[in-house]
Amino acid sequence: METLTTISPVFDVQSIREFFPILNRELNDKRLVYLDNAATSQKPQVVIDALSNYYSHYNANIHRGIHTLAEEATAAYESTRVTVRKFINALLPEEIIFTRGATEGINLVAYTWGRQNIHSGDEIIISGMEHHSNIVPWQILCEEKQAILKVIPVTDKGELDMEAYKNLISSKTKLVSVVHASNSLGTINPVKEIIDSAHQVGAVVMIDGAQSTVHLDIDVQQLDCDFFAFSGHKVYGPTGVGVLYGKKELLESMPPFMGGGEMIKEVTFEKTTYADLPYKYEAGTPNIADTVALKSALDFINEIGKDAIRKHENDLLKYATTQLETLPGLRIIGKAKEKVSVVSFVMQNIHPQDIGVLLDNQGIAVRTGHHCTQPLMTRFQIPGTVRASFAMYNTKEEIDKLVSGLQKAIKMLS
Amino acid sequence: MNDNRTIEQAEEEIIDAFSLFDTWEEKYEYIIDLGKKLPPLDEKYKVAENIIKGCQSTVWLVTDFADGKVFFKADSDAMIVKGLVSMLIEVLSGHTSDEILNAKLDFIREIGMMNHLAQTRSNGLLAMIKQMKNYALAYKGVNEPEKTT
Ligand SMILES: Cc1ncc(COP(=O)(O)O)c(C=O)c1O
């Protein structure tokens, strides 16, 4: 971690950029402008080093061997759990379950808690701005159990209609699962309020933190959510590792998700007893390397400071919004009061895909399409949007390049 | 389209046109221009059964069969895809099933547009080529008198 000591307490984006080797890439002889951070963030050198260091020096299977390497690998893996606990302020490390990502976290809850607790006629509430990964698992569950899926509507500004939510909630509501920050619109949802209302009728609440964890301070105890899921690759960490937080008493009462090694206490052909938390939900050899490197990503964020990062990202969001709005025919989709650094827009008479192709040729990476939120696109009656999403290493100059890149694209297309 | 050029000759002409371009801007301006010039498909054809769905953009494809030849008409809601579609029609429309089925379509690589066929683009172009060949195959059956044994 010695490289990090060179960071000055003042947020200096140029020195932060130096931690991310990929930002030196050139495309079409142009320096990469990476504005697709909501899809996945780039990795600082410390994360890349952590991966190669693990494989070069202490690769071993964990929780099994008594040899030195196994001990080192186990210690590193478990220290990520401790770091994650702090990062989201969970009460206990065993409330942190490692998964492949947010998707697996949500599915884990649907397949375990859901199958145990959802019955015919029960209601599950999600919102109109959910990612498909927070829609489909509940649809599958509802179909299997003859339960009912209810959807909180989205307003024209791209906020949740909280009045409508309060009306949806009833004694039939067993689960509420909503996204903390929308990947398509950037909207930060009032999850505390959503959780409190749900708890009043005894419903359990799952929060999809895939987008919020990298930007906001997460305190699962203060939120009092029952489950919270996020992905490592969106918090400057590696792909293939994610986190499911669950309250201990819930995790203990639920059946296991997958059976196999690591998750058992004792196996006989008559009866198997399961391991204690968190291992009950971590069957098989886990993704050790990526989990180990996730710690480096979270340490890196902590070192730079979430407050400073957020201030920088908010500046970028404001600047981008103002600059983009000067372009004729451009309409921003998602004008919520509280947003993470995501700006989605459509251009009059131009398909988002055409914009994406022409920006790509200028070295600018944005996301175009429905962003895995098709019902939300239908709600706004658009085929998709162009989405620029900002991370700690983005700059105002890059936003200027986006704007001039767009001007060029518009000129070419009209 | 409905002329005496072979598929290879039509491909060659496109490659020749692209050889004059030095920059990506010129290439894309040309493709966008082709897209604009492609006559829009009558709304009555823009129905679900004619849709070739990419993840992001939509292509509509209709066919006709006359004098042993397959004719294509298409449209898209995205302009660059429409331009690429226009080139495919230019190359494939008005040929026999066998000619279409055997077409290698190397021109796409030659003009540097291969990346548009990559899976990630999800623009339906690859699906469109498959669908054009499927139609050709279906019409091939029409061509051949049924065997009675
Ligand atoms: C809001 C939201 N939820 C869930 C996911 C799924 O995350 P993953 O694909 O990493 O499992 C994403 C990723 O795009 C997301 O943005």
Coordinates of C-alpha atoms and ligand atoms in Angstrom, one line a residue:
Chain A
M1 CA 0.0 0.0 0.0
E2 CA 3.1 2.2 0.0
T3 CA 2.2 3.9 -3.3
L4 CA -0.9 5.3 -1.7
T5 CA 1.0 7.4 0.8
T6 CA 2.0 9.6 -2.1
I7 CA -1.6 10.8 -2.4
S8 CA -2.0 14.3 -1.0
P9 CA -5.0 15.0 1.3
V10 CA -6.3 17.3 -1.3
F11 CA -8.2 15.5 -4.0
D12 CA -6.0 15.7 -7.1
V13 CA -7.6 13.9 -10.0
Q14 CA -4.4 13.9 -12.0
S15 CA -2.5 11.9 -9.4
I16 CA -5.5 9.6 -8.9
R17 CA -5.5 8.8 -12.7
E18 CA -1.9 7.6 -12.3
F19 CA -3.2 4.7 -10.2
F20 CA -5.2 3.4 -13.1
P21 CA -3.0 2.0 -15.9
I22 CA -5.8 1.4 -18.3
L23 CA -6.4 5.2 -18.6
N24 CA -3.3 5.4 -20.7
R25 CA -4.9 3.4 -23.5
E26 CA -5.3 5.0 -26.8
L27 CA -8.1 4.1 -29.2
N28 CA -8.0 5.4 -32.8
D29 CA -5.0 7.4 -31.7
K30 CA -7.0 9.1 -29.1
R31 CA -6.6 8.8 -25.3
L32 CA -9.4 6.7 -23.9
V33 CA -12.2 8.6 -22.3
Y34 CA -13.9 6.0 -20.1
L35 CA -17.4 7.1 -19.1
D36 CA -19.0 3.7 -18.6
N37 CA -18.3 3.4 -14.9
A38 CA -21.8 2.3 -13.9
A39 CA -21.2 -0.8 -16.0
T40 CA -17.9 -1.5 -14.4
S41 CA -15.2 0.7 -12.9
Q42 CA -11.5 0.5 -13.9
K43 CA -9.0 -1.1 -11.5
P44 CA -6.2 0.7 -9.7
Q45 CA -2.7 -0.9 -9.8
V46 CA -3.1 -2.0 -6.2
V47 CA -5.9 -4.2 -7.1
I48 CA -4.1 -5.7 -10.1
D49 CA -1.1 -6.2 -7.9
A50 CA -3.1 -7.9 -5.2
L51 CA -4.3 -10.4 -7.8
S52 CA -0.9 -11.2 -9.1
N53 CA 0.6 -11.2 -5.7
Y54 CA -1.9 -13.8 -4.5
Y55 CA -1.1 -16.1 -7.4
S56 CA 2.6 -15.5 -7.2
H57 CA 3.1 -15.9 -3.5
Y58 CA 0.3 -17.6 -1.5
N59 CA -2.2 -19.3 -3.7
A60 CA -3.8 -22.2 -1.8
N61 CA -7.2 -23.5 -1.0
I62 CA -8.6 -21.9 2.1
H63 CA -10.1 -23.2 5.4
R64 CA -8.6 -26.6 4.7
G65 CA -4.9 -26.9 4.7
I66 CA -2.7 -26.5 7.7
H67 CA 0.3 -25.5 5.7
T68 CA 1.6 -21.9 5.6
L69 CA 0.2 -21.0 2.2
A70 CA -3.3 -22.1 3.2
E71 CA -3.1 -20.1 6.4
E72 CA -2.0 -17.0 4.5
A73 CA -4.7 -17.4 1.9
T74 CA -7.3 -18.0 4.5
A75 CA -6.2 -15.0 6.5
A76 CA -6.3 -12.7 3.4
Y77 CA -9.7 -14.0 2.4
E78 CA -11.1 -13.5 5.8
S79 CA -9.6 -10.0 6.2
T80 CA -11.6 -8.9 3.2
R81 CA -14.7 -10.0 5.1
V82 CA -13.7 -7.8 8.0
T83 CA -13.0 -4.9 5.6
V84 CA -16.3 -5.3 3.9
R85 CA -18.1 -5.4 7.3
K86 CA -16.6 -2.0 8.1
F87 CA -17.2 -0.6 4.7
I88 CA -20.9 -1.1 4.9
N89 CA -21.0 -1.0 8.7
A90 CA -22.5 -4.4 9.3
L91 CA -22.6 -5.5 12.9
L92 CA -20.8 -8.9 12.4
P93 CA -18.3 -10.3 9.9
E94 CA -20.4 -13.4 9.5
E95 CA -23.2 -11.3 8.1
I96 CA -21.0 -10.8 5.0
I97 CA -21.5 -13.6 2.4
F98 CA -19.2 -13.6 -0.6
T99 CA -21.0 -14.1 -3.9
R100 CA -20.2 -13.7 -7.6
G101 CA -21.9 -10.3 -7.6
A102 CA -25.1 -8.4 -6.9
T103 CA -27.0 -10.7 -9.2
E104 CA -26.1 -13.8 -7.2
G105 CA -26.8 -12.0 -3.9
I106 CA -30.4 -11.2 -5.0
N107 CA -30.9 -14.7 -6.4
L108 CA -29.5 -16.3 -3.2
V109 CA -32.2 -14.4 -1.2
A110 CA -34.9 -15.3 -3.7
Y111 CA -34.0 -19.0 -3.7
T112 CA -33.5 -19.4 0.1
W113 CA -35.4 -16.9 2.1
G114 CA -38.0 -16.5 -0.7
R115 CA -38.7 -20.2 -1.1
Q116 CA -39.1 -20.6 2.6
N117 CA -41.2 -17.5 3.3
I118 CA -43.2 -16.6 0.3
H119 CA -46.6 -18.3 -0.1
S120 CA -49.6 -18.2 -2.4
G121 CA -51.2 -14.7 -2.4
D122 CA -48.2 -13.0 -0.7
E123 CA -47.0 -9.8 -2.3
I124 CA -43.5 -8.7 -3.3
I125 CA -42.9 -5.0 -4.0
I126 CA -40.2 -3.9 -6.4
S127 CA -39.9 -0.6 -8.3
G128 CA -40.2 0.5 -11.9
M129 CA -36.5 1.4 -12.1
E130 CA -35.1 -2.0 -11.2
H131 CA -32.3 -3.7 -13.0
H132 CA -33.4 -7.0 -14.6
S133 CA -31.4 -8.8 -11.9
N134 CA -33.8 -7.4 -9.3
I135 CA -36.9 -8.2 -11.3
V136 CA -36.5 -11.7 -12.8
P137 CA -35.6 -13.6 -9.6
W138 CA -38.8 -12.3 -8.0
Q139 CA -40.8 -13.1 -11.1
I140 CA -39.6 -16.7 -11.0
L141 CA -40.4 -16.9 -7.3
C142 CA -43.9 -15.4 -7.7
E143 CA -44.7 -17.8 -10.6
E144 CA -43.6 -20.7 -8.5
K145 CA -45.5 -19.7 -5.4
Q146 CA -48.5 -17.9 -6.9
A147 CA -47.4 -14.8 -5.2
I148 CA -48.0 -11.3 -6.6
L149 CA -45.4 -8.8 -7.9
K150 CA -46.2 -5.2 -7.3
V151 CA -44.3 -2.3 -8.8
I152 CA -43.7 1.2 -7.4
P153 CA -44.3 3.6 -10.3
V154 CA -41.6 6.1 -11.4
T155 CA -42.4 9.8 -11.9
D156 CA -41.5 11.9 -14.9
K157 CA -38.5 13.2 -13.1
G158 CA -37.3 9.7 -12.5
E159 CA -38.1 9.4 -8.8
L160 CA -40.1 6.8 -7.1
D161 CA -43.7 7.7 -6.4
M162 CA -43.6 7.4 -2.7
E163 CA -47.4 8.1 -2.3
A164 CA -48.1 5.1 -4.5
Y165 CA -45.6 3.0 -2.5
K166 CA -47.4 3.7 0.7
N167 CA -50.6 2.6 -0.9
L168 CA -49.1 -0.6 -2.2
I169 CA -47.9 -1.7 1.1
S170 CA -50.2 -3.8 3.2
S171 CA -50.3 -6.8 5.5
K172 CA -49.9 -9.0 2.4
T173 CA -46.5 -7.5 1.7
K174 CA -43.8 -10.0 2.6
L175 CA -40.8 -8.5 0.8
V176 CA -39.7 -5.2 -0.6
S177 CA -36.7 -5.2 -2.9
V178 CA -35.5 -1.9 -4.4
V179 CA -32.5 -0.4 -6.0
H180 CA -30.6 2.1 -3.8
A181 CA -29.3 4.1 -6.8
S182 CA -30.6 3.6 -10.4
N183 CA -28.0 2.5 -12.9
S184 CA -30.1 4.0 -15.8
L185 CA -31.1 7.4 -14.2
G186 CA -28.8 7.9 -11.3
T187 CA -31.7 8.5 -9.0
I188 CA -30.9 7.9 -5.3
N189 CA -34.0 6.4 -3.7
P190 CA -35.2 7.2 -0.2
V191 CA -34.4 3.7 1.0
K192 CA -34.5 4.5 4.7
E193 CA -38.1 5.6 4.3
I194 CA -38.9 2.6 2.2
I195 CA -37.4 0.2 4.7
D196 CA -39.2 1.8 7.7
S197 CA -42.6 1.6 6.0
A198 CA -42.0 -2.0 5.0
H199 CA -41.0 -2.9 8.5
Q200 CA -44.2 -1.4 9.9
V201 CA -46.1 -4.2 8.1
G202 CA -43.5 -6.8 9.0
A203 CA -42.0 -7.1 5.5
V204 CA -38.4 -7.9 4.9
V205 CA -36.4 -5.5 2.7
M206 CA -33.6 -6.2 0.3
I207 CA -31.6 -3.3 -1.1
D208 CA -29.8 -3.6 -4.5
G209 CA -26.6 -1.6 -3.7
A210 CA -24.9 -2.4 -7.0
Q211 CA -24.7 1.3 -8.0
S212 CA -24.8 3.0 -4.6
T213 CA -21.9 1.3 -2.8
V214 CA -19.2 3.0 -4.8
H215 CA -20.7 6.5 -4.3
L216 CA -22.5 6.7 -1.1
D217 CA -21.7 6.0 2.5
I218 CA -23.4 2.7 3.3
D219 CA -24.5 1.9 6.8
V220 CA -26.6 -1.2 6.8
Q221 CA -27.3 -0.9 10.5
Q222 CA -28.6 2.6 10.2
L223 CA -30.6 1.8 7.1
D224 CA -31.9 -1.3 9.0
C225 CA -32.2 -3.2 5.7
D226 CA -32.5 -7.0 6.0
F227 CA -30.4 -7.8 2.9
F228 CA -28.0 -5.6 0.9
A229 CA -26.1 -6.8 -2.2
F230 CA -23.3 -5.3 -4.3
S231 CA -20.7 -6.2 -6.8
G232 CA -16.9 -5.9 -6.5
H233 CA -16.3 -4.9 -10.0
K234 CA -18.3 -1.7 -9.6
V235 CA -16.3 -0.6 -6.6
Y236 CA -12.9 -0.6 -8.4
G237 CA -12.5 -4.3 -7.4
P238 CA -12.2 -7.4 -9.6
T239 CA -15.0 -9.1 -11.5
G240 CA -16.4 -12.3 -10.2
V241 CA -16.8 -11.3 -6.5
G242 CA -19.6 -9.6 -4.8
V243 CA -21.2 -9.3 -1.4
L244 CA -24.5 -10.2 0.2
Y245 CA -25.1 -8.7 3.6
G246 CA -27.9 -10.3 5.6
K247 CA -29.0 -9.8 9.2
K248 CA -27.7 -12.7 11.2
E249 CA -31.0 -14.0 12.5
L250 CA -32.3 -14.1 8.9
L251 CA -29.3 -15.8 7.5
E252 CA -29.4 -18.4 10.3
S253 CA -33.0 -19.2 9.7
M254 CA -32.8 -19.6 5.9
P255 CA -31.9 -22.9 4.2
P256 CA -28.6 -23.1 2.3
F257 CA -28.4 -22.0 -1.3
M258 CA -26.0 -24.6 -2.7
G259 CA -24.7 -27.8 -1.2
G260 CA -21.1 -28.9 -1.3
G261 CA -17.8 -28.6 0.4
E262 CA -17.0 -25.7 2.9
M263 CA -20.7 -25.3 3.8
I264 CA -21.1 -28.4 5.9
K265 CA -20.4 -29.3 9.5
E266 CA -20.9 -33.1 9.2
V267 CA -22.0 -35.3 6.3
T268 CA -23.5 -38.7 6.6
F269 CA -25.8 -40.3 4.1
E270 CA -28.6 -40.0 6.6
K271 CA -28.2 -36.4 7.5
T272 CA -25.9 -33.5 6.9
T273 CA -25.6 -30.6 9.2
Y274 CA -24.6 -27.2 7.9
A275 CA -21.7 -25.0 8.8
D276 CA -22.1 -21.9 10.7
L277 CA -22.4 -18.5 9.1
P278 CA -21.0 -17.3 6.8
Y279 CA -19.8 -20.6 5.4
K280 CA -23.3 -22.1 5.1
Y281 CA -23.7 -19.9 2.1
E282 CA -20.2 -20.3 0.6
A283 CA -20.3 -23.8 -0.8
G284 CA -17.3 -25.0 -2.7
T285 CA -13.9 -23.4 -3.2
P286 CA -14.7 -19.7 -3.4
N287 CA -13.2 -17.0 -5.7
I288 CA -10.2 -16.5 -3.4
A289 CA -8.1 -14.3 -5.6
D290 CA -10.7 -11.8 -6.5
T291 CA -12.1 -11.7 -2.9
V292 CA -8.6 -11.0 -1.6
A293 CA -8.1 -8.2 -4.2
L294 CA -11.5 -6.7 -3.3
K295 CA -9.9 -5.7 0.0
S296 CA -7.3 -3.6 -1.9
A297 CA -10.1 -1.9 -3.8
L298 CA -12.0 -0.9 -0.6
D299 CA -8.8 0.2 1.1
F300 CA -8.0 2.3 -1.9
I301 CA -11.4 4.0 -1.7
N302 CA -11.0 4.6 2.0
E303 CA -7.6 6.0 1.6
I304 CA -8.7 8.6 -0.9
G305 CA -11.9 9.1 1.1
K306 CA -15.5 8.7 0.0
D307 CA -16.3 12.3 0.9
A308 CA -13.7 13.7 -1.4
I309 CA -14.6 11.2 -4.2
R310 CA -18.3 12.1 -3.9
K311 CA -17.6 15.8 -4.0
H312 CA -15.5 15.4 -7.2
E313 CA -18.1 13.1 -8.8
N314 CA -20.9 15.5 -7.9
D315 CA -19.0 18.4 -9.5
L316 CA -18.6 16.2 -12.6
L317 CA -22.3 15.4 -12.6
K318 CA -23.3 19.1 -12.3
Y319 CA -20.8 20.1 -15.0
A320 CA -21.9 17.4 -17.4
T321 CA -25.6 18.1 -16.9
T322 CA -25.1 21.8 -17.6
Q323 CA -22.9 21.3 -20.6
L324 CA -25.1 18.6 -22.1
E325 CA -28.2 20.7 -21.8
T326 CA -26.7 23.3 -24.1
L327 CA -26.9 20.8 -27.0
P328 CA -30.1 21.3 -29.0
G329 CA -32.4 18.3 -29.2
L330 CA -30.8 16.6 -26.1
R331 CA -33.1 15.5 -23.4
I332 CA -31.9 14.3 -20.1
I333 CA -33.8 11.3 -18.7
G334 CA -33.8 11.2 -15.0
K335 CA -33.9 14.6 -13.2
A336 CA -34.2 13.5 -9.7
K337 CA -33.1 15.8 -7.0
E338 CA -30.6 13.3 -5.5
K339 CA -28.4 11.5 -8.1
V340 CA -25.2 9.6 -8.2
S341 CA -22.9 10.5 -11.0
V342 CA -24.9 9.1 -13.9
V343 CA -26.4 11.1 -16.7
S344 CA -28.7 9.5 -19.2
F345 CA -30.0 11.2 -22.3
V346 CA -31.7 10.9 -25.6
M347 CA -31.3 13.0 -28.8
Q348 CA -34.2 14.0 -30.9
N349 CA -34.5 11.8 -34.0
I350 CA -31.2 10.0 -33.3
H351 CA -30.9 6.4 -32.2
P352 CA -28.7 6.1 -29.1
Q353 CA -26.8 3.3 -30.8
D354 CA -25.6 5.7 -33.6
I355 CA -24.3 8.1 -30.9
G356 CA -22.5 5.2 -29.2
V357 CA -20.8 4.1 -32.4
L358 CA -19.6 7.5 -33.4
L359 CA -18.4 8.3 -29.8
D360 CA -16.5 5.0 -29.8
N361 CA -14.7 6.0 -32.9
Q362 CA -13.5 9.1 -31.0
G363 CA -12.2 7.0 -28.1
I364 CA -15.1 7.8 -25.8
A365 CA -16.7 4.8 -24.1
V366 CA -20.3 5.4 -23.0
R367 CA -23.1 2.9 -22.6
T368 CA -26.1 2.9 -25.0
G369 CA -29.3 0.9 -24.8
H370 CA -31.8 -0.1 -22.2
H371 CA -29.2 -0.7 -19.5
C372 CA -30.9 -3.9 -18.4
T373 CA -33.9 -1.9 -17.3
Q374 CA -36.4 -2.5 -20.1
P375 CA -39.5 -1.7 -18.1
L376 CA -38.1 1.7 -17.2
M377 CA -37.4 2.4 -20.9
T378 CA -40.9 1.5 -21.7
R379 CA -42.1 3.8 -19.0
F380 CA -40.3 6.7 -20.7
Q381 CA -41.3 5.5 -24.1
I382 CA -37.8 5.4 -25.4
P383 CA -35.8 2.5 -27.0
G384 CA -32.8 3.3 -24.7
T385 CA -30.5 6.1 -23.7
V386 CA -27.0 7.2 -24.0
R387 CA -25.5 7.0 -20.5
A388 CA -22.3 8.7 -19.3
S389 CA -21.3 7.7 -15.7
F390 CA -18.4 9.2 -13.8
A391 CA -15.8 7.8 -11.4
M392 CA -13.2 9.3 -9.2
Y393 CA -10.7 9.5 -12.1
N394 CA -12.8 11.3 -14.6
T395 CA -12.2 15.0 -15.4
K396 CA -14.0 18.0 -16.7
E397 CA -11.8 17.9 -19.8
E398 CA -13.2 14.4 -20.5
I399 CA -16.7 15.8 -20.3
D400 CA -15.7 18.6 -22.7
K401 CA -14.5 15.8 -25.1
L402 CA -17.9 14.0 -24.6
V403 CA -19.7 17.2 -25.5
S404 CA -17.6 17.9 -28.6
G405 CA -17.8 14.3 -29.6
L406 CA -21.5 14.5 -29.4
Q407 CA -21.5 17.7 -31.5
K408 CA -19.5 15.8 -34.1
A409 CA -21.8 12.8 -34.0
I410 CA -24.9 15.0 -34.4
K411 CA -23.4 16.8 -37.3
M412 CA -22.5 13.5 -39.0
L413 CA -26.0 12.1 -38.5
S414 CA -28.0 15.1 -39.6
Chain B
M1 CA -29.8 -4.7 -57.1
N2 CA -31.7 -6.3 -59.8
D3 CA -28.9 -6.1 -62.4
N4 CA -26.4 -8.5 -63.9
R5 CA -23.7 -8.0 -61.4
T6 CA -22.6 -11.0 -59.4
I7 CA -22.4 -10.9 -55.6
E8 CA -18.6 -10.6 -55.8
Q9 CA -18.8 -7.7 -58.2
A10 CA -21.2 -5.8 -55.9
E11 CA -18.8 -6.5 -53.0
E12 CA -15.9 -5.3 -55.1
E13 CA -17.6 -2.0 -55.9
I14 CA -18.2 -1.4 -52.2
I15 CA -14.6 -2.2 -51.4
D16 CA -13.5 0.2 -54.1
A17 CA -15.7 3.0 -52.8
F18 CA -14.2 2.5 -49.3
S19 CA -10.7 2.5 -50.6
L20 CA -11.0 6.2 -51.3
F21 CA -11.6 7.0 -47.6
D22 CA -8.7 7.8 -45.3
T23 CA -10.5 8.5 -42.1
W24 CA -13.2 6.9 -40.0
E25 CA -15.3 10.0 -40.4
E26 CA -15.4 9.6 -44.2
K27 CA -16.3 5.9 -43.9
Y28 CA -19.2 6.6 -41.5
E29 CA -20.5 9.5 -43.4
Y30 CA -20.7 7.3 -46.4
I31 CA -22.5 4.6 -44.4
I32 CA -24.9 7.1 -42.9
D33 CA -25.6 8.5 -46.3
L34 CA -26.4 5.0 -47.6
G35 CA -28.7 4.6 -44.6
K36 CA -30.5 7.9 -45.4
K37 CA -30.9 6.9 -49.1
L38 CA -32.4 3.5 -48.3
P39 CA -36.1 3.8 -49.1
P40 CA -38.0 3.5 -45.9
L41 CA -40.0 0.3 -45.5
D42 CA -43.8 0.8 -45.7
E43 CA -45.2 0.9 -42.2
K44 CA -47.4 -2.2 -42.9
Y45 CA -44.2 -4.3 -43.0
K46 CA -42.9 -3.1 -39.7
V47 CA -44.6 -5.8 -37.8
A48 CA -43.4 -8.3 -35.2
E49 CA -42.9 -11.2 -37.6
N50 CA -40.5 -9.1 -39.8
I51 CA -38.4 -7.9 -36.9
I52 CA -34.8 -9.0 -36.4
K53 CA -34.2 -8.0 -32.9
G54 CA -30.8 -6.8 -31.8
C55 CA -30.3 -5.8 -28.2
Q56 CA -30.4 -2.1 -29.0
S57 CA -31.7 -1.4 -32.5
T58 CA -34.4 -3.1 -34.6
V59 CA -34.1 -4.3 -38.1
W60 CA -37.1 -5.2 -40.3
L61 CA -36.6 -7.5 -43.2
V62 CA -39.0 -8.6 -45.9
T63 CA -38.4 -10.8 -48.9
D64 CA -39.9 -11.4 -52.3
F65 CA -39.2 -14.3 -54.7
A66 CA -39.5 -13.9 -58.5
D67 CA -37.9 -15.6 -61.5
G68 CA -35.9 -17.8 -59.2
K69 CA -34.3 -14.9 -57.4
V70 CA -34.7 -13.6 -53.9
F71 CA -35.3 -9.9 -53.3
F72 CA -34.8 -8.2 -50.0
K73 CA -36.1 -4.9 -48.5
A74 CA -35.2 -3.7 -45.0
D75 CA -35.2 -0.9 -42.6
S76 CA -33.8 0.0 -39.2
D77 CA -34.4 2.5 -36.5
A78 CA -30.7 3.2 -36.2
M79 CA -29.0 5.0 -39.0
I80 CA -25.6 3.3 -39.1
V81 CA -27.2 -0.1 -39.0
K82 CA -29.5 1.0 -41.7
G83 CA -26.5 1.9 -43.9
L84 CA -24.9 -1.4 -43.3
V85 CA -28.2 -3.1 -44.0
S86 CA -28.3 -1.1 -47.3
M87 CA -25.0 -2.6 -48.3
L88 CA -26.1 -6.1 -47.6
I89 CA -29.2 -5.6 -49.7
E90 CA -27.1 -4.1 -52.5
V91 CA -24.9 -7.2 -52.4
L92 CA -27.4 -10.0 -51.8
S93 CA -30.8 -8.9 -53.3
G94 CA -31.7 -10.2 -56.7
H95 CA -29.7 -13.3 -56.6
T96 CA -30.5 -17.0 -56.5
S97 CA -30.7 -19.0 -53.3
D98 CA -27.5 -20.8 -54.0
E99 CA -25.6 -17.6 -54.7
I100 CA -26.9 -16.1 -51.5
L101 CA -26.1 -19.1 -49.5
N102 CA -22.6 -19.3 -50.8
A103 CA -21.8 -15.6 -50.3
K104 CA -18.9 -15.1 -48.0
L105 CA -19.5 -11.4 -47.6
D106 CA -15.8 -10.7 -47.2
F107 CA -16.4 -7.0 -48.0
I108 CA -17.5 -6.4 -44.4
R109 CA -14.0 -7.3 -43.2
E110 CA -12.3 -5.5 -46.1
I111 CA -14.0 -2.2 -45.4
G112 CA -13.2 -2.5 -41.7
M113 CA -16.7 -3.0 -40.4
M114 CA -16.2 -6.4 -38.9
N115 CA -16.5 -5.0 -35.4
H116 CA -20.2 -4.3 -36.2
L117 CA -20.7 -8.0 -36.5
A118 CA -19.2 -8.7 -33.0
Q119 CA -21.7 -10.1 -30.5
T120 CA -21.3 -7.2 -28.2
R121 CA -22.7 -4.7 -30.8
S122 CA -26.0 -6.6 -30.5
N123 CA -27.3 -4.6 -33.4
G124 CA -29.0 -7.4 -35.2
L125 CA -26.6 -7.3 -38.2
L126 CA -25.3 -10.8 -37.7
A127 CA -28.8 -12.0 -37.1
M128 CA -29.9 -10.2 -40.2
I129 CA -27.3 -12.0 -42.4
K130 CA -28.4 -15.3 -40.9
Q131 CA -32.0 -14.4 -41.6
M132 CA -31.2 -13.5 -45.2
K133 CA -29.6 -16.8 -45.7
N134 CA -32.5 -18.6 -44.0
Y135 CA -34.9 -17.0 -46.4
A136 CA -32.6 -18.1 -49.3
L137 CA -32.6 -21.6 -48.0
A138 CA -36.4 -21.6 -47.6
Y139 CA -36.9 -20.4 -51.2
K140 CA -34.4 -23.0 -52.4
G141 CA -37.1 -25.6 -51.5
V142 CA -39.6 -23.7 -53.6
N143 CA -37.2 -23.9 -56.6
E144 CA -36.8 -27.6 -56.6
P145 CA -39.6 -29.8 -57.7
E146 CA -40.5 -32.3 -55.1
K147 CA -38.9 -35.7 -55.4
T148 CA -41.4 -38.5 -55.9
T149 CA -39.9 -41.8 -55.1
Ligands
LIG1 C1 -28.6 -1.5 -10.3 C2 -28.0 -2.8 -10.6 N1 -28.3 -3.9 -10.0 C3 -27.7 -5.1 -10.3 C4 -26.7 -5.2 -11.2 C5 -26.1 -6.5 -11.4 O1 -24.8 -6.5 -11.1 P1 -23.9 -7.8 -11.5 O2 -24.1 -7.9 -13.0 O3 -22.5 -7.3 -11.2 O4 -24.3 -8.9 -10.7 C6 -26.3 -4.0 -11.8 C7 -25.2 -4.1 -12.8 O5 -25.2 -3.5 -13.9 C8 -26.9 -2.8 -11.5 O6 -26.5 -1.7 -12.1

